[in-house]
Amino acid sequence: MTLFVLQALIKFYVFFFVRYEVRRKQLDKSYGQKASATKYFDNVILLVLALLVTLLFLSKSMEYLSFITGVYIGATLIQVYFHRFSDPLPEDKSPKPPISPIKIMSYGVQAFPKKPWKELLFLTLIFLWGLYMLLSRGFGLI
């Protein structure tokens, strides 16, 4: 979980440190002439998530109210995050066809990564707390 938390912290902020032109080039390469760039990853990560939930259930340390609350908060945060991208993309920021909703969203996020700053701040605080808890209680390092 520590690696997942670190990856989540890095993922949300990588586009603040990498120029838009570089991110756009990588996005164009990832999508190519496709409407989706993550079908394989999405299937793999869904299996990983199912495995993590299964392990959590088997550990008998899952507290149902905390789990449900966390799932609800996470899903709602992502929903509100995406809602920040409601403005149409300028033509110079738009993807080439074929265009799909997820492709438009991906290009919108890369073009205007600061729009969901409140959601990113909220997620950062949650993940920083989680990292602290993993390092202190999980590993006894702090």
PDB file of C-alpha atoms in Angstrom:
ATOM      1  CA  MET A   1       0.000   0.000   0.000  1.00  0.00           C
ATOM      2  CA  THR A   2       2.909   2.341   0.621  1.00  0.00           C
ATOM      3  CA  LEU A   3       3.923   2.090  -3.038  1.00  0.00           C
ATOM      4  CA  PHE A   4       0.332   2.720  -4.168  1.00  0.00           C
ATOM      5  CA  VAL A   5       0.109   5.813  -1.936  1.00  0.00           C
ATOM      6  CA  LEU A   6       3.433   7.144  -3.235  1.00  0.00           C
ATOM      7  CA  GLN A   7       2.318   6.495  -6.804  1.00  0.00           C
ATOM      8  CA  ALA A   8      -0.964   8.327  -6.166  1.00  0.00           C
ATOM      9  CA  LEU A   9       0.842  11.334  -4.705  1.00  0.00           C
ATOM     10  CA  ILE A  10       3.238  11.495  -7.642  1.00  0.00           C
ATOM     11  CA  LYS A  11       0.604  10.822 -10.315  1.00  0.00           C
ATOM     12  CA  PHE A  12      -1.598  13.768  -9.448  1.00  0.00           C
ATOM     13  CA  TYR A  13       1.282  16.252  -9.568  1.00  0.00           C
ATOM     14  CA  VAL A  14       3.499  14.983 -12.362  1.00  0.00           C
ATOM     15  CA  PHE A  15       1.838  17.255 -14.893  1.00  0.00           C
ATOM     16  CA  PHE A  16       2.729  20.314 -12.806  1.00  0.00           C
ATOM     17  CA  PHE A  17       6.431  19.606 -13.327  1.00  0.00           C
ATOM     18  CA  VAL A  18       6.409  18.365 -16.916  1.00  0.00           C
ATOM     19  CA  ARG A  19       5.756  20.909 -19.672  1.00  0.00           C
ATOM     20  CA  TYR A  20       2.420  20.679 -21.488  1.00  0.00           C
ATOM     21  CA  GLU A  21       4.136  20.091 -24.840  1.00  0.00           C
ATOM     22  CA  VAL A  22       5.893  16.986 -23.472  1.00  0.00           C
ATOM     23  CA  ARG A  23       2.692  15.684 -21.836  1.00  0.00           C
ATOM     24  CA  ARG A  24       0.705  16.345 -25.025  1.00  0.00           C
ATOM     25  CA  LYS A  25       3.235  14.475 -27.166  1.00  0.00           C
ATOM     26  CA  GLN A  26       3.025  11.460 -24.817  1.00  0.00           C
ATOM     27  CA  LEU A  27      -0.776  11.651 -24.809  1.00  0.00           C
ATOM     28  CA  ASP A  28      -0.889  11.715 -28.624  1.00  0.00           C
ATOM     29  CA  LYS A  29       1.470   8.734 -28.695  1.00  0.00           C
ATOM     30  CA  SER A  30      -0.605   6.801 -26.134  1.00  0.00           C
ATOM     31  CA  TYR A  31      -3.880   7.343 -27.947  1.00  0.00           C
ATOM     32  CA  GLY A  32      -2.623   7.248 -31.530  1.00  0.00           C
ATOM     33  CA  GLN A  33      -5.626   6.538 -33.720  1.00  0.00           C
ATOM     34  CA  LYS A  34      -7.574   4.933 -30.855  1.00  0.00           C
ATOM     35  CA  ALA A  35     -10.465   6.209 -28.739  1.00  0.00           C
ATOM     36  CA  SER A  36      -8.935   4.709 -25.568  1.00  0.00           C
ATOM     37  CA  ALA A  37      -5.375   4.387 -24.319  1.00  0.00           C
ATOM     38  CA  THR A  38      -5.952   2.341 -21.173  1.00  0.00           C
ATOM     39  CA  LYS A  39      -8.145  -0.684 -21.930  1.00  0.00           C
ATOM     40  CA  TYR A  40      -5.430  -3.189 -20.982  1.00  0.00           C
ATOM     41  CA  PHE A  41      -4.387  -1.242 -17.874  1.00  0.00           C
ATOM     42  CA  ASP A  42      -8.011  -0.825 -16.785  1.00  0.00           C
ATOM     43  CA  ASN A  43      -8.570  -4.583 -16.836  1.00  0.00           C
ATOM     44  CA  VAL A  44      -5.340  -5.314 -14.985  1.00  0.00           C
ATOM     45  CA  ILE A  45      -5.888  -2.669 -12.293  1.00  0.00           C
ATOM     46  CA  LEU A  46      -9.457  -3.886 -11.748  1.00  0.00           C
ATOM     47  CA  LEU A  47      -8.036  -7.321 -10.929  1.00  0.00           C
ATOM     48  CA  VAL A  48      -5.452  -5.747  -8.601  1.00  0.00           C
ATOM     49  CA  LEU A  49      -8.199  -3.781  -6.837  1.00  0.00           C
ATOM     50  CA  ALA A  50     -10.328  -6.904  -6.460  1.00  0.00           C
ATOM     51  CA  LEU A  51      -7.305  -8.696  -4.993  1.00  0.00           C
ATOM     52  CA  LEU A  52      -6.679  -5.866  -2.510  1.00  0.00           C
ATOM     53  CA  VAL A  53     -10.307  -5.858  -1.357  1.00  0.00           C
ATOM     54  CA  THR A  54     -10.235  -9.649  -1.048  1.00  0.00           C
ATOM     55  CA  LEU A  55      -7.052  -9.497   1.040  1.00  0.00           C
ATOM     56  CA  LEU A  56      -8.599  -6.811   3.203  1.00  0.00           C
ATOM     57  CA  PHE A  57     -11.680  -8.981   3.801  1.00  0.00           C
ATOM     58  CA  LEU A  58      -9.518 -12.018   4.562  1.00  0.00           C
ATOM     59  CA  SER A  59      -7.402 -10.060   7.037  1.00  0.00           C
ATOM     60  CA  LYS A  60     -10.508  -9.587   9.190  1.00  0.00           C
ATOM     61  CA  SER A  61      -9.293  -6.066   9.981  1.00  0.00           C
ATOM     62  CA  MET A  62     -11.753  -4.309   7.701  1.00  0.00           C
ATOM     63  CA  GLU A  63     -14.110  -1.991   9.531  1.00  0.00           C
ATOM     64  CA  TYR A  64     -17.194  -1.832   7.334  1.00  0.00           C
ATOM     65  CA  LEU A  65     -18.165   1.774   8.109  1.00  0.00           C
ATOM     66  CA  SER A  66     -14.652   3.094   7.412  1.00  0.00           C
ATOM     67  CA  PHE A  67     -14.438   1.066   4.209  1.00  0.00           C
ATOM     68  CA  ILE A  68     -17.802   2.252   2.876  1.00  0.00           C
ATOM     69  CA  THR A  69     -17.009   5.853   3.829  1.00  0.00           C
ATOM     70  CA  GLY A  70     -13.640   5.677   2.079  1.00  0.00           C
ATOM     71  CA  VAL A  71     -15.111   4.212  -1.096  1.00  0.00           C
ATOM     72  CA  TYR A  72     -17.848   6.857  -1.134  1.00  0.00           C
ATOM     73  CA  ILE A  73     -15.397   9.726  -0.531  1.00  0.00           C
ATOM     74  CA  GLY A  74     -12.976   8.451  -3.172  1.00  0.00           C
ATOM     75  CA  ALA A  75     -15.640   7.936  -5.822  1.00  0.00           C
ATOM     76  CA  THR A  76     -17.231  11.312  -5.137  1.00  0.00           C
ATOM     77  CA  LEU A  77     -13.884  13.124  -5.164  1.00  0.00           C
ATOM     78  CA  ILE A  78     -13.100  11.684  -8.589  1.00  0.00           C
ATOM     79  CA  GLN A  79     -16.567  12.652  -9.842  1.00  0.00           C
ATOM     80  CA  VAL A  80     -16.165  16.258  -8.629  1.00  0.00           C
ATOM     81  CA  TYR A  81     -12.604  16.299 -10.038  1.00  0.00           C
ATOM     82  CA  PHE A  82     -13.952  15.451 -13.497  1.00  0.00           C
ATOM     83  CA  HIS A  83     -16.729  18.040 -13.182  1.00  0.00           C
ATOM     84  CA  ARG A  84     -14.068  20.779 -13.082  1.00  0.00           C
ATOM     85  CA  PHE A  85     -13.448  20.111 -16.781  1.00  0.00           C
ATOM     86  CA  SER A  86     -16.839  21.258 -18.061  1.00  0.00           C
ATOM     87  CA  ASP A  87     -15.547  23.987 -20.403  1.00  0.00           C
ATOM     88  CA  PRO A  88     -15.109  23.015 -24.060  1.00  0.00           C
ATOM     89  CA  LEU A  89     -11.522  22.423 -25.125  1.00  0.00           C
ATOM     90  CA  PRO A  90      -9.988  24.963 -27.477  1.00  0.00           C
ATOM     91  CA  GLU A  91      -9.242  23.506 -30.886  1.00  0.00           C
ATOM     92  CA  ASP A  92      -5.474  23.608 -30.347  1.00  0.00           C
ATOM     93  CA  LYS A  93      -5.874  21.488 -27.177  1.00  0.00           C
ATOM     94  CA  SER A  94      -8.395  18.991 -28.609  1.00  0.00           C
ATOM     95  CA  PRO A  95      -7.452  15.437 -29.620  1.00  0.00           C
ATOM     96  CA  LYS A  96      -7.456  14.107 -33.138  1.00  0.00           C
ATOM     97  CA  PRO A  97     -10.230  11.677 -34.158  1.00  0.00           C
ATOM     98  CA  PRO A  98     -11.463   9.213 -33.200  1.00  0.00           C
ATOM     99  CA  ILE A  99     -12.798  11.172 -30.262  1.00  0.00           C
ATOM    100  CA  SER A 100     -14.367   9.526 -27.226  1.00  0.00           C
ATOM    101  CA  PRO A 101     -15.498  11.015 -23.901  1.00  0.00           C
ATOM    102  CA  ILE A 102     -12.454   9.621 -22.080  1.00  0.00           C
ATOM    103  CA  LYS A 103     -10.101  10.912 -24.757  1.00  0.00           C
ATOM    104  CA  ILE A 104     -11.577  14.428 -24.459  1.00  0.00           C
ATOM    105  CA  MET A 105     -11.263  14.191 -20.665  1.00  0.00           C
ATOM    106  CA  SER A 106      -7.627  13.045 -20.856  1.00  0.00           C
ATOM    107  CA  TYR A 107      -6.709  15.931 -23.127  1.00  0.00           C
ATOM    108  CA  GLY A 108      -8.649  18.373 -20.932  1.00  0.00           C
ATOM    109  CA  VAL A 109      -6.833  17.230 -17.793  1.00  0.00           C
ATOM    110  CA  GLN A 110      -3.452  17.573 -19.500  1.00  0.00           C
ATOM    111  CA  ALA A 111      -4.338  20.997 -20.933  1.00  0.00           C
ATOM    112  CA  PHE A 112      -5.684  22.455 -17.682  1.00  0.00           C
ATOM    113  CA  PRO A 113      -4.320  20.413 -14.752  1.00  0.00           C
ATOM    114  CA  LYS A 114      -4.872  23.189 -12.192  1.00  0.00           C
ATOM    115  CA  LYS A 115      -8.658  23.298 -12.556  1.00  0.00           C
ATOM    116  CA  PRO A 116      -9.338  20.669  -9.856  1.00  0.00           C
ATOM    117  CA  TRP A 117      -6.852  22.148  -7.374  1.00  0.00           C
ATOM    118  CA  LYS A 118      -9.254  21.754  -4.426  1.00  0.00           C
ATOM    119  CA  GLU A 119      -9.802  18.070  -5.136  1.00  0.00           C
ATOM    120  CA  LEU A 120      -6.064  17.529  -5.642  1.00  0.00           C
ATOM    121  CA  LEU A 121      -5.342  19.243  -2.344  1.00  0.00           C
ATOM    122  CA  PHE A 122      -7.942  17.081  -0.583  1.00  0.00           C
ATOM    123  CA  LEU A 123      -6.506  13.896  -2.123  1.00  0.00           C
ATOM    124  CA  THR A 124      -2.972  14.994  -1.251  1.00  0.00           C
ATOM    125  CA  LEU A 125      -3.899  15.509   2.392  1.00  0.00           C
ATOM    126  CA  ILE A 126      -5.586  12.096   2.535  1.00  0.00           C
ATOM    127  CA  PHE A 127      -2.620  10.351   0.903  1.00  0.00           C
ATOM    128  CA  LEU A 128      -0.057  12.190   3.028  1.00  0.00           C
ATOM    129  CA  TRP A 129      -1.932  11.107   6.153  1.00  0.00           C
ATOM    130  CA  GLY A 130      -2.080   7.570   4.748  1.00  0.00           C
ATOM    131  CA  LEU A 131       1.643   7.575   4.038  1.00  0.00           C
ATOM    132  CA  TYR A 132       2.348   8.822   7.552  1.00  0.00           C
ATOM    133  CA  MET A 133       0.152   6.065   9.033  1.00  0.00           C
ATOM    134  CA  LEU A 134       1.806   3.385   6.894  1.00  0.00           C
ATOM    135  CA  LEU A 135       5.287   4.543   7.860  1.00  0.00           C
ATOM    136  CA  SER A 136       4.492   5.041  11.550  1.00  0.00           C
ATOM    137  CA  ARG A 137       2.034   2.290  12.452  1.00  0.00           C
ATOM    138  CA  GLY A 138       2.715  -0.041   9.548  1.00  0.00           C
ATOM    139  CA  PHE A 139       6.501   0.016   9.591  1.00  0.00           C
ATOM    140  CA  GLY A 140       7.226   1.714  12.931  1.00  0.00           C
ATOM    141  CA  LEU A 141       9.599   4.152  11.237  1.00  0.00           C
ATOM    142  CA  ILE A 142       8.213   7.429  12.546  1.00  0.00           C
TER     143      ILE A 142
END
